[in-house]
Amino acid sequence: MSRPQPRRLVIDGASFICSIRRGPVSADPAWTVLAAYGAGRRLRIRFAADPASGRLTGEAGLATGSVRTASGQWVNLHRPAVMRALIDAGLAAPDGRGDERDGWALLAVATLPADGDGGSGASA
């Protein structure tokens, strides 16, 4: 299985290289990270799975870059508009833990695109 290529996004005139990774199959809890590098910044948006609350990441054979919220909404992190919304929210959040942010907290405040807005398939 090939790894998705990093994506280049321009946000407010600054270029960011973005990639999505998931933890090893043995990771407990499972996790997925959206990483963005550029404009003198490094940002890691981490989604740790919590099956008890309904929050799932790309484990169990699901596509890398898919996360499911506690309300059952599936979000495709590969969509450029979703990446941008999360990066914008992450850059605006206080630097509580250096360059890493809680993806679930950002997902709660990010303005995600409607299902039909740009990007590649899946729901957001």
PDB file of C-alpha atoms in Angstrom:
ATOM      1  CA  MET A   1       0.000   0.000   0.000  1.00  0.00           C
ATOM      2  CA  SER A   2       1.497   3.341  -0.983  1.00  0.00           C
ATOM      3  CA  ARG A   3       1.635   6.311   1.320  1.00  0.00           C
ATOM      4  CA  PRO A   4      -0.285   9.450   0.318  1.00  0.00           C
ATOM      5  CA  GLN A   5       2.005  12.170  -0.941  1.00  0.00           C
ATOM      6  CA  PRO A   6       2.413  15.316   1.155  1.00  0.00           C
ATOM      7  CA  ARG A   7       0.158  18.151   0.031  1.00  0.00           C
ATOM      8  CA  ARG A   8       1.188  21.783  -0.376  1.00  0.00           C
ATOM      9  CA  LEU A   9      -1.308  24.366   0.858  1.00  0.00           C
ATOM     10  CA  VAL A  10      -1.007  28.130   0.784  1.00  0.00           C
ATOM     11  CA  ILE A  11      -2.631  29.745   3.802  1.00  0.00           C
ATOM     12  CA  ASP A  12      -2.625  33.529   4.111  1.00  0.00           C
ATOM     13  CA  GLY A  13       0.240  33.723   1.597  1.00  0.00           C
ATOM     14  CA  ALA A  14       2.405  31.208   3.498  1.00  0.00           C
ATOM     15  CA  SER A  15       3.199  27.807   2.046  1.00  0.00           C
ATOM     16  CA  PHE A  16       2.639  24.717   4.228  1.00  0.00           C
ATOM     17  CA  ILE A  17       3.546  21.104   3.507  1.00  0.00           C
ATOM     18  CA  CYS A  18       0.912  18.819   5.008  1.00  0.00           C
ATOM     19  CA  SER A  19       0.904  15.080   5.606  1.00  0.00           C
ATOM     20  CA  ILE A  20      -1.245  12.556   7.414  1.00  0.00           C
ATOM     21  CA  ARG A  21       0.109   9.586   9.355  1.00  0.00           C
ATOM     22  CA  ARG A  22      -1.360   7.028  11.654  1.00  0.00           C
ATOM     23  CA  GLY A  23       0.260   5.158  14.487  1.00  0.00           C
ATOM     24  CA  PRO A  24       1.382   1.573  14.205  1.00  0.00           C
ATOM     25  CA  VAL A  25      -1.292  -1.089  14.395  1.00  0.00           C
ATOM     26  CA  SER A  26      -0.070  -1.906  17.901  1.00  0.00           C
ATOM     27  CA  ALA A  27      -0.532   1.683  19.162  1.00  0.00           C
ATOM     28  CA  ASP A  28      -2.920   1.933  22.072  1.00  0.00           C
ATOM     29  CA  PRO A  29      -4.795   4.138  21.725  1.00  0.00           C
ATOM     30  CA  ALA A  30      -4.740   4.290  17.931  1.00  0.00           C
ATOM     31  CA  TRP A  31      -3.934   7.734  16.584  1.00  0.00           C
ATOM     32  CA  THR A  32      -3.825   9.806  13.413  1.00  0.00           C
ATOM     33  CA  VAL A  33      -1.781  12.993  12.986  1.00  0.00           C
ATOM     34  CA  LEU A  34      -2.193  15.817  10.488  1.00  0.00           C
ATOM     35  CA  ALA A  35       1.199  17.546  10.337  1.00  0.00           C
ATOM     36  CA  ALA A  36       1.775  20.947   8.727  1.00  0.00           C
ATOM     37  CA  TYR A  37       5.190  22.554   8.290  1.00  0.00           C
ATOM     38  CA  GLY A  38       5.906  25.988   6.927  1.00  0.00           C
ATOM     39  CA  ALA A  39       6.113  29.717   7.551  1.00  0.00           C
ATOM     40  CA  GLY A  40       8.503  29.061  10.420  1.00  0.00           C
ATOM     41  CA  ARG A  41       5.869  26.924  12.148  1.00  0.00           C
ATOM     42  CA  ARG A  42       5.423  23.252  12.857  1.00  0.00           C
ATOM     43  CA  LEU A  43       1.962  22.072  13.779  1.00  0.00           C
ATOM     44  CA  ARG A  44       0.881  18.530  14.663  1.00  0.00           C
ATOM     45  CA  ILE A  45      -2.844  17.926  15.057  1.00  0.00           C
ATOM     46  CA  ARG A  46      -3.277  14.611  16.880  1.00  0.00           C
ATOM     47  CA  PHE A  47      -6.463  12.544  16.963  1.00  0.00           C
ATOM     48  CA  ALA A  48      -6.232   9.792  19.612  1.00  0.00           C
ATOM     49  CA  ALA A  49      -8.934   7.148  19.345  1.00  0.00           C
ATOM     50  CA  ASP A  50     -11.333   6.727  22.249  1.00  0.00           C
ATOM     51  CA  PRO A  51     -13.738   3.947  21.267  1.00  0.00           C
ATOM     52  CA  ALA A  52     -15.650   4.283  24.560  1.00  0.00           C
ATOM     53  CA  SER A  53     -16.732   7.792  23.527  1.00  0.00           C
ATOM     54  CA  GLY A  54     -17.208   6.906  19.842  1.00  0.00           C
ATOM     55  CA  ARG A  55     -14.109   8.770  18.626  1.00  0.00           C
ATOM     56  CA  LEU A  56     -12.313   6.632  16.070  1.00  0.00           C
ATOM     57  CA  THR A  57      -9.304   7.149  13.840  1.00  0.00           C
ATOM     58  CA  GLY A  58      -8.120   5.202  10.792  1.00  0.00           C
ATOM     59  CA  GLU A  59      -7.653   1.957  12.671  1.00  0.00           C
ATOM     60  CA  ALA A  60      -9.421  -1.352  12.058  1.00  0.00           C
ATOM     61  CA  GLY A  61      -8.821  -1.293   8.313  1.00  0.00           C
ATOM     62  CA  LEU A  62     -10.387   2.133   7.784  1.00  0.00           C
ATOM     63  CA  ALA A  63      -8.680   4.556   5.447  1.00  0.00           C
ATOM     64  CA  THR A  64      -5.742   6.507   6.836  1.00  0.00           C
ATOM     65  CA  GLY A  65      -6.924  10.040   7.370  1.00  0.00           C
ATOM     66  CA  SER A  66     -10.486   9.154   8.332  1.00  0.00           C
ATOM     67  CA  VAL A  67     -11.709  10.098  11.782  1.00  0.00           C
ATOM     68  CA  ARG A  68     -15.145   9.668  13.349  1.00  0.00           C
ATOM     69  CA  THR A  69     -16.421  12.080  15.952  1.00  0.00           C
ATOM     70  CA  ALA A  70     -18.386  11.065  19.046  1.00  0.00           C
ATOM     71  CA  SER A  71     -21.558  12.207  17.230  1.00  0.00           C
ATOM     72  CA  GLY A  72     -20.857   9.731  14.402  1.00  0.00           C
ATOM     73  CA  GLN A  73     -19.686  12.261  11.793  1.00  0.00           C
ATOM     74  CA  TRP A  74     -16.913  10.990   9.486  1.00  0.00           C
ATOM     75  CA  VAL A  75     -14.238  13.518   8.538  1.00  0.00           C
ATOM     76  CA  ASN A  76     -11.780  12.973   5.673  1.00  0.00           C
ATOM     77  CA  LEU A  77      -8.564  14.724   6.726  1.00  0.00           C
ATOM     78  CA  HIS A  78      -7.203  14.448   3.162  1.00  0.00           C
ATOM     79  CA  ARG A  79      -9.644  17.076   1.874  1.00  0.00           C
ATOM     80  CA  PRO A  80      -7.726  20.347   1.367  1.00  0.00           C
ATOM     81  CA  ALA A  81     -10.577  22.444   2.800  1.00  0.00           C
ATOM     82  CA  VAL A  82     -10.656  20.257   5.935  1.00  0.00           C
ATOM     83  CA  MET A  83      -6.859  20.501   6.281  1.00  0.00           C
ATOM     84  CA  ARG A  84      -7.055  24.264   5.967  1.00  0.00           C
ATOM     85  CA  ALA A  85      -9.866  24.595   8.535  1.00  0.00           C
ATOM     86  CA  LEU A  86      -7.947  22.501  11.073  1.00  0.00           C
ATOM     87  CA  ILE A  87      -4.637  24.297  10.435  1.00  0.00           C
ATOM     88  CA  ASP A  88      -6.346  27.699  10.786  1.00  0.00           C
ATOM     89  CA  ALA A  89      -7.892  26.577  14.093  1.00  0.00           C
ATOM     90  CA  GLY A  90      -4.572  25.102  15.251  1.00  0.00           C
ATOM     91  CA  LEU A  91      -2.608  28.253  14.462  1.00  0.00           C
ATOM     92  CA  ALA A  92      -5.189  30.360  16.309  1.00  0.00           C
ATOM     93  CA  ALA A  93      -5.152  28.099  19.410  1.00  0.00           C
ATOM     94  CA  PRO A  94      -2.879  29.029  22.322  1.00  0.00           C
ATOM     95  CA  ASP A  95       0.485  27.230  22.417  1.00  0.00           C
ATOM     96  CA  GLY A  96      -0.392  25.111  25.431  1.00  0.00           C
ATOM     97  CA  ARG A  97       1.661  22.054  24.386  1.00  0.00           C
ATOM     98  CA  GLY A  98       4.211  23.451  21.971  1.00  0.00           C
ATOM     99  CA  ASP A  99       3.562  22.416  18.392  1.00  0.00           C
ATOM    100  CA  GLU A 100       1.009  19.638  19.103  1.00  0.00           C
ATOM    101  CA  ARG A 101      -2.727  20.246  19.348  1.00  0.00           C
ATOM    102  CA  ASP A 102      -5.649  17.995  20.278  1.00  0.00           C
ATOM    103  CA  GLY A 103      -7.421  17.266  17.001  1.00  0.00           C
ATOM    104  CA  TRP A 104     -10.776  16.625  18.665  1.00  0.00           C
ATOM    105  CA  ALA A 105     -10.740  20.047  20.356  1.00  0.00           C
ATOM    106  CA  LEU A 106      -9.838  21.738  17.056  1.00  0.00           C
ATOM    107  CA  LEU A 107     -12.509  19.796  15.186  1.00  0.00           C
ATOM    108  CA  ALA A 108     -15.064  21.198  17.642  1.00  0.00           C
ATOM    109  CA  VAL A 109     -14.122  24.823  16.818  1.00  0.00           C
ATOM    110  CA  ALA A 110     -13.015  24.570  13.172  1.00  0.00           C
ATOM    111  CA  THR A 111     -15.337  25.722  10.417  1.00  0.00           C
ATOM    112  CA  LEU A 112     -15.461  22.624   8.242  1.00  0.00           C
ATOM    113  CA  PRO A 113     -16.605  22.763   4.627  1.00  0.00           C
ATOM    114  CA  ALA A 114     -19.979  21.407   3.580  1.00  0.00           C
ATOM    115  CA  ASP A 115     -19.941  17.893   2.116  1.00  0.00           C
ATOM    116  CA  GLY A 116     -19.985  19.155  -1.474  1.00  0.00           C
ATOM    117  CA  ASP A 117     -17.231  21.790  -1.091  1.00  0.00           C
ATOM    118  CA  GLY A 118     -13.941  21.062  -2.874  1.00  0.00           C
ATOM    119  CA  GLY A 119     -11.629  18.211  -2.106  1.00  0.00           C
ATOM    120  CA  SER A 120     -11.795  14.510  -2.512  1.00  0.00           C
ATOM    121  CA  GLY A 121     -14.964  12.646  -1.622  1.00  0.00           C
ATOM    122  CA  ALA A 122     -16.052  11.463   1.838  1.00  0.00           C
ATOM    123  CA  SER A 123     -17.898  13.559   4.326  1.00  0.00           C
ATOM    124  CA  ALA A 124     -16.571  16.379   6.417  1.00  0.00           C
TER     125      ALA A 124
END
